[in-house]
Amino acid sequence: MAKAQLKNGPKSNPKVQHKEESESLKGTMASVMFLGFFIIVTWLGVYFLFVDRF
Amino acid sequence: MPSINSTIKVDSRDAKLSMAHFYVAFAALAIGGLMGLLQTLVRSGKFELPGGIGYYQVLTVHGVLLGLVLTTFFIMGFQHAAVSRTAGTHSDKARLTGWIGFWVMTLGTVMAAAMVLMNKATVLYTFYAPLQAHWIFYLGLTFVVVGSWIDGIAQIMTYAKWKKNNPGKPGPLLSFMAVINTVLWIICTIGVAAEVLFQLLPWSLGLIDRVDVLVSRTLFWYFGHPLVYFWLLPAYMAWYVVIPKVIGGKIFSDSLARLSFILFLLFSIPVGFHHQLTEPGIDPAWKFIQVILTFLVIIPSLMTAFAMFATFESAGRAKGAKGMFGWVKKLPWNDARFTVPFIGMAAFIPAGAGGIINASNQMDQVVHNTIWITGHFHLTLATSVVLTFFGISYWLIPHLTGRKLTKKMNKLALIQAWVWFIGMAFMSGSMHAEGLLGAPRRSAFSTYMGAKQAAEWIPYQIAQAVGGTILFIGIILILIIFINLAFFAPKGEEEFPVGEQAENAEATPMVLENWKLWIGISIVLILFAYTIPFIDMIQNAPIGSKGFKTW
Ligand code: HEM
Ligand SMILES: [Cu+2]
């Protein structure tokens, strides 16, 4: 990792961007956001069922 | 690479000990699975049990064999292998201890099973008082628990030996996790042991006439919730440590993994009241406190979800994946060791969401004792946990028996998992829906004297029978694979994958290995959550109940 960075870093900008891309966790961010959203939606679904019935 | 003291291959003597556990586990799966199929068929209304066999006897066999026997035996077998692989081969003394544990558990299983088969213990796997089983059933369960303690002590012995030989170093991650799970198990089973030894056993022997039902149920659920974490943590061991290696990635963070296991130890025990939310006789204030503690378990669960996504994404990007989700394509979808547990992980998303609903005090009234609950734990236990156990078996069994998972078996394993997924989507999905319409769990087919509401449930019950049939095909497939890997697969070497931590991760702080501290906090939380409610229950106790045999 570290070596590749030294070699690629100063050469050119696109490579630097590529390096950033290789360590990005944006997919993880999106996934956990989806997870949180899913939990809230299902929870609210049953919550409204509860409010409706009791 | 494994550290100096670990062996790459599990010693063949330890392998035999693990395998002994797996034979019992898979035998339980075979019989229990057949019962599951029968239940769904009966509940569809199109089929009746032959020879006057009662529905509840079948359901007791299913719950005991799959919920208690399969899980405990598989977990102990897996943990022996995990400890032996990462903390070093068992000493002769530790191995002998393990064997004693195995035989005590097996003897207990035979005793309990005999009583259930003779229809003298049709009390379901929760054995709630005032239903009263034959005393041999309770004694058998006691042996299962005591045997599992002895089994666990063997694992702790080997871990302690590693710690002694490596002062000042954090223990191997996989062994650390196994020991956390064993400690969790020992602390929580004290509750069920007390219930059986002081209440149910003397009561079934006729030494005492009556038993306090509320106390017995409280002791049961003091054990019953951590029980589900005892099932789940071995699956998490595979997710955190094994899967990163299988996909050619790294463990995202050793410290995060340890911290999440410690949080499970702390927050999974003082929460049993969330199973007793509708129970009269417990002060709502204490229910509220235990619900709060329950919600704290969400923290390590979400930590685990994050760590999994991050492991997958990092591994994919290291292989050159681009864009937001390019890494998904880099995952080894053709490798059963990955895909099978992955389906289990995916199932945990609806499973976890359902769990939060169940624990939300008032909303529990919508789902309590409905078939929704059964749908819920067929996602958590019978999908997330069980598919991960199957995924573990695909490398562990050949590793232990000196064989190889062939391409053909790998393919069959992938098919098995998709069959399971589809069957469960039908069965669990329709259970959730039917539960929201108010259908009870733990009941055979009934039109409830032509009630209109009950008529609405029938289509869902038919969907469950379709799902159950597909699932039973899944049971047959896994048994074929198990028998192949245990006895017939070609000789060879199969890897026991153990992941390494990412290079840029921080060193593990030693406070995470401070057992006195964490066990101490765990005990304080338990005493806080249970002492006053228990005093209340005992001070205001009714006269208690005589035993009932309703079957
Ligand atoms: C062929 C696959 C399976 C089928 C068709 C199936 C079906 C069912 C059904 C229909 C019930 C509920 C019946 C009722 O409440 O009246 C049930 C309960 C249960 N199942 Fe399964 N199941 C299967 C696999 C599993 C597995 C793999 C496990 C655990 C590892 C499991 C654990 C349980 C437990 C603990 C209960 C609760 C029993 C009770 O309420 O006393 N099942 N199952
Ligand atoms: Cu629980």
XYZ file of C-alpha atoms in Angstrom, chain B:
551
model
C -0.185 -15.638 8.782
C -1.012 -17.343 12.034
C 1.005 -16.191 15.009
C 3.782 -18.357 16.430
C 1.680 -20.377 18.788
C -1.160 -21.331 16.578
C -1.327 -24.374 14.396
C -2.459 -24.052 10.825
C -4.202 -27.379 11.007
C -6.406 -28.479 13.867
C -4.746 -31.433 15.616
C -6.398 -34.689 14.585
C -7.257 -35.561 18.194
C -9.067 -32.237 18.620
C -10.662 -32.780 15.225
C -12.268 -35.996 16.489
C -13.729 -34.122 19.455
C -15.228 -31.483 17.165
C -16.599 -34.059 14.764
C -18.314 -35.961 17.577
C -20.290 -32.782 18.275
C -21.158 -32.358 14.600
C -22.574 -35.874 14.221
C -25.080 -35.182 16.972
C -25.844 -31.717 15.583
C -26.630 -32.935 12.072
C -28.636 -35.909 13.315
C -30.739 -33.397 15.250
C -31.124 -31.320 12.088
C -32.400 -34.328 10.138
C -35.110 -35.306 12.605
C -35.995 -31.744 13.590
C -36.282 -30.703 9.952
C -38.761 -33.473 9.244
C -40.889 -32.286 12.171
C -40.822 -28.759 10.760
C -42.246 -30.030 7.485
C -44.997 -31.916 9.317
C -45.925 -28.775 11.276
C -46.380 -26.664 8.185
C -48.440 -29.431 6.549
C -50.705 -29.778 9.590
C -51.151 -26.030 9.844
C -52.224 -25.845 6.202
C -55.321 -27.872 7.116
C -54.729 -30.379 4.326
C -52.975 -33.045 6.366
C -53.397 -34.820 9.690
C -50.757 -36.541 11.766
C -51.080 -40.348 11.618
C -51.560 -42.648 14.584
C -53.010 -40.045 16.888
C -49.640 -38.279 17.304
C -50.233 -34.892 18.904
C -49.191 -31.654 17.216
C -47.481 -30.460 20.376
C -45.351 -33.551 20.635
C -44.048 -32.888 17.141
C -43.494 -29.229 17.950
C -41.595 -30.161 21.113
C -39.281 -32.435 19.125
C -38.723 -29.659 16.566
C -38.000 -26.934 19.131
C -35.808 -29.058 21.404
C -33.774 -30.674 18.624
C -33.238 -27.549 16.536
C -33.332 -24.764 19.127
C -31.392 -26.549 21.853
C -29.536 -29.641 20.597
C -28.389 -28.667 17.087
C -27.226 -25.242 18.238
C -25.395 -26.232 21.423
C -23.603 -29.171 19.834
C -22.629 -27.301 16.687
C -21.380 -24.303 18.656
C -19.293 -26.359 21.049
C -17.807 -28.367 18.178
C -16.975 -25.203 16.246
C -15.494 -23.444 19.249
C -13.250 -26.400 20.096
C -11.872 -26.268 16.561
C -11.548 -22.474 16.621
C -9.648 -22.465 19.911
C -7.448 -25.385 18.901
C -6.640 -23.704 15.581
C -5.823 -20.246 16.951
C -4.685 -20.747 20.567
C -2.982 -24.098 20.025
C -3.817 -27.770 20.389
C -5.723 -28.771 23.533
C -3.576 -30.319 26.271
C -4.503 -33.922 27.058
C -6.300 -32.656 30.130
C -8.281 -30.058 28.218
C -9.201 -32.590 25.548
C -10.340 -35.119 28.131
C -12.427 -32.370 29.721
C -13.952 -31.700 26.317
C -14.834 -35.356 25.854
C -16.428 -35.551 29.300
C -18.484 -32.489 28.396
C -19.542 -34.076 25.119
C -20.669 -37.323 26.734
C -22.524 -35.606 29.561
C -24.369 -33.493 26.981
C -25.123 -36.534 24.862
C -26.415 -38.531 27.816
C -28.649 -35.604 28.751
C -29.922 -35.334 25.189
C -30.813 -39.033 25.114
C -32.681 -38.768 28.426
C -34.672 -35.715 27.349
C -35.350 -37.137 23.883
C -36.588 -40.451 25.304
C -39.128 -38.653 27.476
C -40.327 -36.505 24.600
C -40.706 -39.547 22.344
C -42.647 -41.407 25.041
C -44.967 -38.409 25.159
C -44.068 -37.731 28.774
C -42.596 -34.302 28.146
C -44.792 -32.507 25.633
C -43.968 -29.123 27.128
C -42.309 -27.416 24.105
C -38.712 -26.312 24.137
C -39.403 -23.531 26.648
C -40.823 -26.047 29.195
C -42.947 -23.364 30.877
C -44.553 -24.197 34.193
C -47.282 -25.073 34.998
C -46.922 -27.625 32.183
C -45.173 -30.474 33.915
C -42.858 -32.984 32.243
C -41.402 -36.219 33.566
C -38.453 -35.556 35.919
C -36.073 -37.432 33.598
C -36.696 -34.738 30.962
C -35.588 -31.999 33.365
C -32.623 -34.032 34.575
C -31.599 -34.626 30.960
C -31.696 -30.884 30.263
C -29.577 -30.320 33.360
C -26.996 -32.723 31.960
C -26.999 -30.893 28.637
C -26.272 -27.621 30.417
C -23.663 -29.050 32.780
C -22.010 -30.890 29.886
C -21.802 -27.642 27.928
C -20.121 -25.980 30.922
C -17.493 -28.732 31.021
C -17.032 -28.359 27.257
C -16.608 -24.609 27.693
C -14.098 -25.035 30.511
C -11.906 -27.091 28.167
C -11.867 -24.142 25.753
C -11.080 -21.678 28.530
C -8.192 -23.920 29.693
C -6.533 -23.778 26.290
C -7.059 -20.034 26.040
C -5.561 -19.547 29.524
C -2.557 -21.629 28.495
C -1.990 -19.349 25.492
C -2.265 -16.265 27.686
C 0.251 -17.713 30.132
C 2.728 -18.397 27.342
C 2.209 -14.948 25.783
C 2.084 -12.467 28.643
C 0.972 -8.958 27.801
C -0.457 -9.856 24.391
C -4.112 -9.872 23.391
C -5.286 -13.441 22.823
C -5.974 -14.669 19.281
C -9.172 -12.992 18.094
C -11.119 -16.140 17.249
C -10.280 -17.741 20.603
C -11.127 -14.526 22.438
C -14.546 -14.554 20.808
C -15.116 -18.214 21.666
C -14.259 -17.488 25.288
C -16.601 -14.471 25.424
C -19.382 -16.692 24.142
C -18.564 -19.381 26.689
C -18.543 -16.842 29.529
C -21.871 -15.433 28.315
C -23.254 -18.973 28.243
C -22.039 -19.885 31.725
C -23.448 -16.692 33.259
C -26.847 -17.053 31.620
C -27.353 -20.791 32.076
C -27.075 -20.299 35.841
C -30.636 -18.944 35.584
C -32.108 -21.948 33.827
C -30.091 -24.285 36.053
C -31.645 -22.609 39.097
C -35.120 -22.897 37.567
C -34.691 -26.604 36.897
C -32.862 -27.583 40.085
C -34.849 -25.576 42.632
C -38.273 -25.531 40.994
C -39.060 -27.925 38.155
C -37.080 -30.989 39.219
C -38.316 -31.163 42.850
C -41.831 -30.343 41.612
C -41.886 -33.086 38.985
C -40.482 -35.539 41.545
C -43.360 -34.692 43.860
C -41.057 -33.264 46.543
C -42.892 -29.963 46.330
C -46.495 -29.548 45.350
C -46.560 -26.112 43.799
C -44.239 -23.886 41.868
C -44.124 -20.100 41.411
C -44.819 -19.676 37.707
C -43.678 -16.061 37.430
C -40.344 -16.791 39.094
C -39.784 -19.783 36.822
C -40.556 -17.800 33.689
C -38.309 -14.966 34.819
C -35.428 -17.366 35.442
C -36.103 -18.903 32.038
C -35.905 -15.580 30.188
C -32.869 -14.471 32.162
C -31.394 -17.394 30.225
C -33.562 -17.245 27.100
C -32.436 -13.957 25.618
C -28.682 -14.490 26.026
C -29.403 -17.929 24.553
C -30.096 -16.257 21.221
C -26.778 -14.409 21.446
C -25.051 -17.669 22.276
C -26.387 -18.849 18.908
C -25.495 -15.663 17.098
C -21.945 -14.986 18.325
C -20.388 -18.069 16.661
C -21.924 -16.854 13.404
C -20.368 -13.442 14.069
C -17.037 -15.183 14.697
C -17.208 -16.484 11.152
C -18.373 -13.134 9.782
C -15.655 -11.101 11.494
C -12.706 -13.478 11.192
C -13.268 -16.179 8.587
C -15.145 -14.365 5.824
C -12.475 -11.637 5.337
C -9.930 -14.358 4.593
C -12.303 -16.245 2.286
C -12.908 -13.139 0.173
C -9.205 -12.282 0.079
C -9.583 -9.203 2.275
C -8.650 -8.118 5.767
C -10.377 -7.889 9.120
C -11.573 -4.297 9.205
C -10.640 -3.782 12.851
C -9.636 -6.259 15.521
C -10.545 -3.783 18.265
C -14.002 -3.106 16.849
C -14.689 -6.834 16.709
C -13.616 -7.344 20.314
C -15.524 -4.326 21.544
C -18.701 -5.491 19.869
C -18.369 -8.934 21.487
C -17.864 -7.309 24.887
C -20.955 -5.153 24.372
C -22.935 -8.295 23.546
C -21.725 -9.839 26.785
C -22.822 -6.761 28.737
C -26.174 -6.027 27.112
C -27.584 -9.395 26.193
C -28.203 -10.673 29.717
C -30.025 -8.034 31.807
C -32.843 -7.859 29.248
C -35.023 -10.966 29.694
C -38.108 -8.891 30.546
C -38.531 -7.986 26.873
C -39.940 -11.513 26.550
C -42.291 -10.824 29.444
C -43.684 -7.453 28.423
C -47.265 -8.706 28.588
C -46.670 -10.519 31.866
C -48.600 -9.226 34.869
C -46.647 -9.173 38.107
C -43.626 -7.259 36.877
C -43.458 -3.527 37.557
C -43.633 -1.565 34.265
C -40.741 0.620 35.418
C -38.433 -2.406 35.415
C -39.765 -3.541 32.064
C -38.930 -0.058 30.792
C -35.376 -0.253 32.137
C -34.789 -3.635 30.537
C -36.214 -2.403 27.240
C -33.674 0.426 27.295
C -30.902 -2.093 27.926
C -32.294 -4.200 25.082
C -32.020 -1.278 22.708
C -28.358 -0.902 23.643
C -27.753 -4.238 21.895
C -28.528 -2.395 18.676
C -25.149 -0.650 19.009
C -22.894 -3.705 18.584
C -25.318 -5.075 15.983
C -24.953 -1.980 13.821
C -21.200 -1.989 14.467
C -21.174 -5.493 13.027
C -23.201 -4.450 9.986
C -20.824 -1.550 9.362
C -17.735 -3.747 9.761
C -19.117 -6.266 7.256
C -19.897 -3.687 4.604
C -16.492 -2.085 5.174
C -14.686 -5.429 4.899
C -16.438 -6.207 1.627
C -15.888 -2.768 0.161
C -12.196 -2.594 1.152
C -11.557 -6.046 -0.285
C -13.343 -5.137 -3.519
C -11.510 -1.826 -3.883
C -8.150 -3.485 -3.208
C -8.986 -5.607 -6.246
C -9.598 -2.461 -8.280
C -13.349 -1.991 -7.925
C -14.686 1.405 -8.989
C -17.747 3.525 -8.292
C -20.183 3.323 -5.434
C -20.982 -0.395 -5.587
C -18.369 -1.832 -7.960
C -16.966 -3.883 -5.068
C -20.102 -6.014 -4.969
C -19.045 -7.621 -8.243
C -15.589 -8.461 -6.859
C -17.004 -10.705 -4.143
C -16.504 -14.455 -4.742
C -20.132 -15.343 -5.429
C -19.201 -18.808 -6.672
C -17.561 -19.760 -3.396
C -20.053 -21.422 -1.047
C -17.860 -20.546 1.938
C -18.742 -16.907 1.231
C -22.133 -16.891 -0.434
C -23.908 -19.195 2.010
C -23.077 -17.090 5.092
C -23.682 -13.960 3.022
C -27.305 -14.952 2.462
C -27.444 -15.417 6.208
C -26.137 -11.871 6.725
C -28.678 -10.457 4.310
C -31.466 -12.224 6.204
C -30.314 -10.467 9.343
C -31.463 -7.119 7.964
C -35.220 -7.908 8.128
C -34.537 -10.114 11.155
C -32.944 -7.267 13.093
C -35.618 -4.793 12.046
C -38.264 -7.238 13.280
C -36.408 -7.624 16.573
C -36.528 -3.890 17.222
C -40.268 -3.989 16.640
C -40.710 -6.925 19.026
C -38.797 -5.168 21.788
C -40.736 -1.897 21.472
C -42.929 -2.332 24.517
C -46.325 -1.243 23.212
C -45.786 -2.543 19.695
C -45.140 -5.969 21.155
C -48.897 -6.105 21.699
C -49.350 -6.266 17.945
C -47.097 -9.277 17.514
C -46.917 -11.009 20.902
C -47.557 -14.762 20.704
C -48.499 -14.495 17.046
C -46.860 -16.506 14.299
C -44.944 -13.285 13.431
C -42.551 -14.270 16.245
C -41.980 -17.664 14.671
C -41.317 -15.918 11.370
C -38.849 -13.651 13.160
C -36.679 -16.375 14.650
C -36.721 -18.459 11.505
C -34.895 -15.475 10.001
C -32.477 -14.920 12.888
C -31.823 -18.479 13.989
C -33.026 -20.693 11.169
C -31.539 -18.502 8.416
C -28.783 -16.124 9.570
C -27.279 -18.470 12.131
C -28.023 -21.773 10.450
C -26.818 -20.745 6.983
C -23.622 -19.422 8.564
C -23.203 -22.754 10.346
C -23.681 -24.515 7.018
C -21.127 -22.164 5.450
C -18.674 -22.992 8.252
C -19.267 -26.713 7.754
C -18.250 -26.527 4.105
C -14.609 -25.861 5.019
C -14.467 -27.031 8.636
C -15.771 -30.576 8.175
C -13.353 -31.425 5.339
C -10.584 -29.674 7.286
C -11.279 -31.939 10.252
C -11.749 -35.137 8.270
C -8.791 -34.560 5.926
C -10.948 -34.240 2.827
C -11.792 -31.641 0.214
C -14.889 -29.717 -0.742
C -15.196 -30.683 -4.412
C -16.482 -28.351 -7.126
C -19.604 -30.437 -7.318
C -20.308 -30.162 -3.600
C -19.554 -26.442 -3.692
C -22.191 -26.111 -6.406
C -24.666 -28.177 -4.418
C -23.968 -26.016 -1.369
C -24.814 -22.887 -3.369
C -28.037 -24.492 -4.570
C -28.824 -25.548 -0.996
C -28.509 -21.982 0.236
C -30.720 -20.540 -2.498
C -33.312 -23.254 -1.901
C -33.238 -22.361 1.794
C -33.552 -18.687 0.975
C -36.570 -19.209 -1.269
C -38.259 -21.616 1.123
C -37.718 -19.237 3.993
C -38.952 -16.258 2.009
C -42.249 -18.104 1.575
C -42.489 -19.508 5.066
C -41.113 -16.661 7.164
C -42.657 -13.988 4.943
C -46.132 -15.440 5.267
C -45.629 -16.024 8.984
C -44.853 -12.341 9.455
C -47.895 -11.298 7.454
C -50.229 -13.787 9.110
C -48.977 -12.705 12.523
C -49.880 -9.095 11.804
C -53.402 -10.371 11.115
C -53.453 -11.855 14.591
C -52.843 -15.569 13.974
C -51.419 -17.351 17.016
C -48.168 -19.255 17.066
C -47.922 -22.725 18.594
C -51.205 -23.974 17.250
C -52.309 -26.683 14.851
C -54.931 -26.028 12.184
C -58.235 -24.667 13.398
C -61.051 -22.644 11.881
C -61.906 -21.408 15.376
C -65.539 -22.450 14.900
C -65.816 -20.745 11.568
C -64.515 -17.355 12.720
C -64.182 -14.884 9.860
C -60.778 -13.685 11.031
C -59.380 -17.223 11.138
C -60.508 -17.807 7.546
C -58.231 -14.957 6.438
C -55.235 -16.834 7.810
C -55.603 -19.979 5.740
C -53.940 -18.755 2.511
C -50.885 -17.752 4.534
C -50.795 -21.192 6.122
C -50.785 -22.763 2.691
C -47.911 -20.500 1.695
C -46.081 -21.719 4.800
C -46.595 -25.328 3.740
C -45.152 -24.497 0.310
C -42.184 -22.820 2.012
C -41.822 -25.713 4.450
C -41.696 -28.201 1.608
C -38.999 -26.219 -0.191
C -37.086 -25.926 3.080
C -37.274 -29.651 3.582
C -35.581 -30.127 0.213
C -32.899 -27.831 1.643
C -32.582 -30.142 4.658
C -32.061 -33.147 2.385
C -29.402 -31.276 0.397
C -27.411 -30.195 3.453
C -27.486 -33.747 4.798
C -26.137 -35.063 1.499
C -23.310 -32.536 1.637
C -22.565 -33.264 5.300
C -22.356 -37.012 4.730
C -20.195 -36.459 1.674
C -17.761 -34.194 3.549
C -17.628 -36.434 6.603
C -17.218 -39.803 4.861
C -16.901 -39.764 1.087
C -15.224 -36.632 -0.276
C -11.755 -37.164 -1.768
C -8.823 -36.981 0.646
C -6.990 -33.679 0.684
C -6.332 -30.492 2.593
C -9.006 -27.890 3.144
C -7.965 -24.580 4.678
C -9.283 -23.301 8.027
C -9.426 -19.622 7.000
C -8.414 -17.115 9.675
C -8.281 -13.470 8.625
C -5.616 -10.935 9.469
C -6.169 -7.346 10.457
C -5.776 -4.533 7.925
C -2.246 -3.097 8.027
C -3.259 0.445 8.844
C -5.510 -0.586 11.768
C -4.638 0.508 15.299
C -3.113 -1.971 17.765
C -5.640 -3.658 20.040
C -5.851 -1.928 23.452
C -5.306 -4.388 26.272
C -8.271 -3.075 28.248
C -10.419 -5.144 25.897
C -8.868 -8.245 27.513
C -9.562 -7.165 31.065
C -11.849 -10.044 31.987
C -12.345 -8.966 35.579
C -13.578 -5.578 34.421
C -16.059 -6.813 31.807
C -17.414 -9.728 33.803
C -17.682 -7.351 36.770
C -19.716 -4.810 34.794
C -21.866 -7.589 33.415
C -22.682 -8.811 36.928
C -23.407 -5.290 38.151
C -25.849 -4.753 35.262
C -27.557 -8.067 35.981
C -27.921 -7.290 39.676
C -29.247 -3.842 38.837
C -31.828 -5.126 36.381
C -33.061 -8.114 38.374
C -32.622 -7.692 42.145
C -35.576 -5.447 42.961
C -38.026 -7.143 40.575
C -37.083 -10.512 42.077
C -37.616 -9.302 45.621
C -40.999 -7.974 44.485
C -41.983 -11.285 42.934
C -41.027 -13.293 45.983
C -42.580 -10.923 48.506
C -45.863 -10.801 46.618
C -45.855 -14.409 45.531
C -49.135 -16.265 45.035
C -49.445 -19.810 46.374
C -48.007 -21.240 43.184
C -49.369 -23.769 40.757
C -49.708 -27.526 40.670
C -48.456 -29.317 37.589
C -50.621 -29.755 34.484
C -50.365 -32.346 31.751
C -52.498 -31.022 28.933
C -51.495 -33.549 26.307
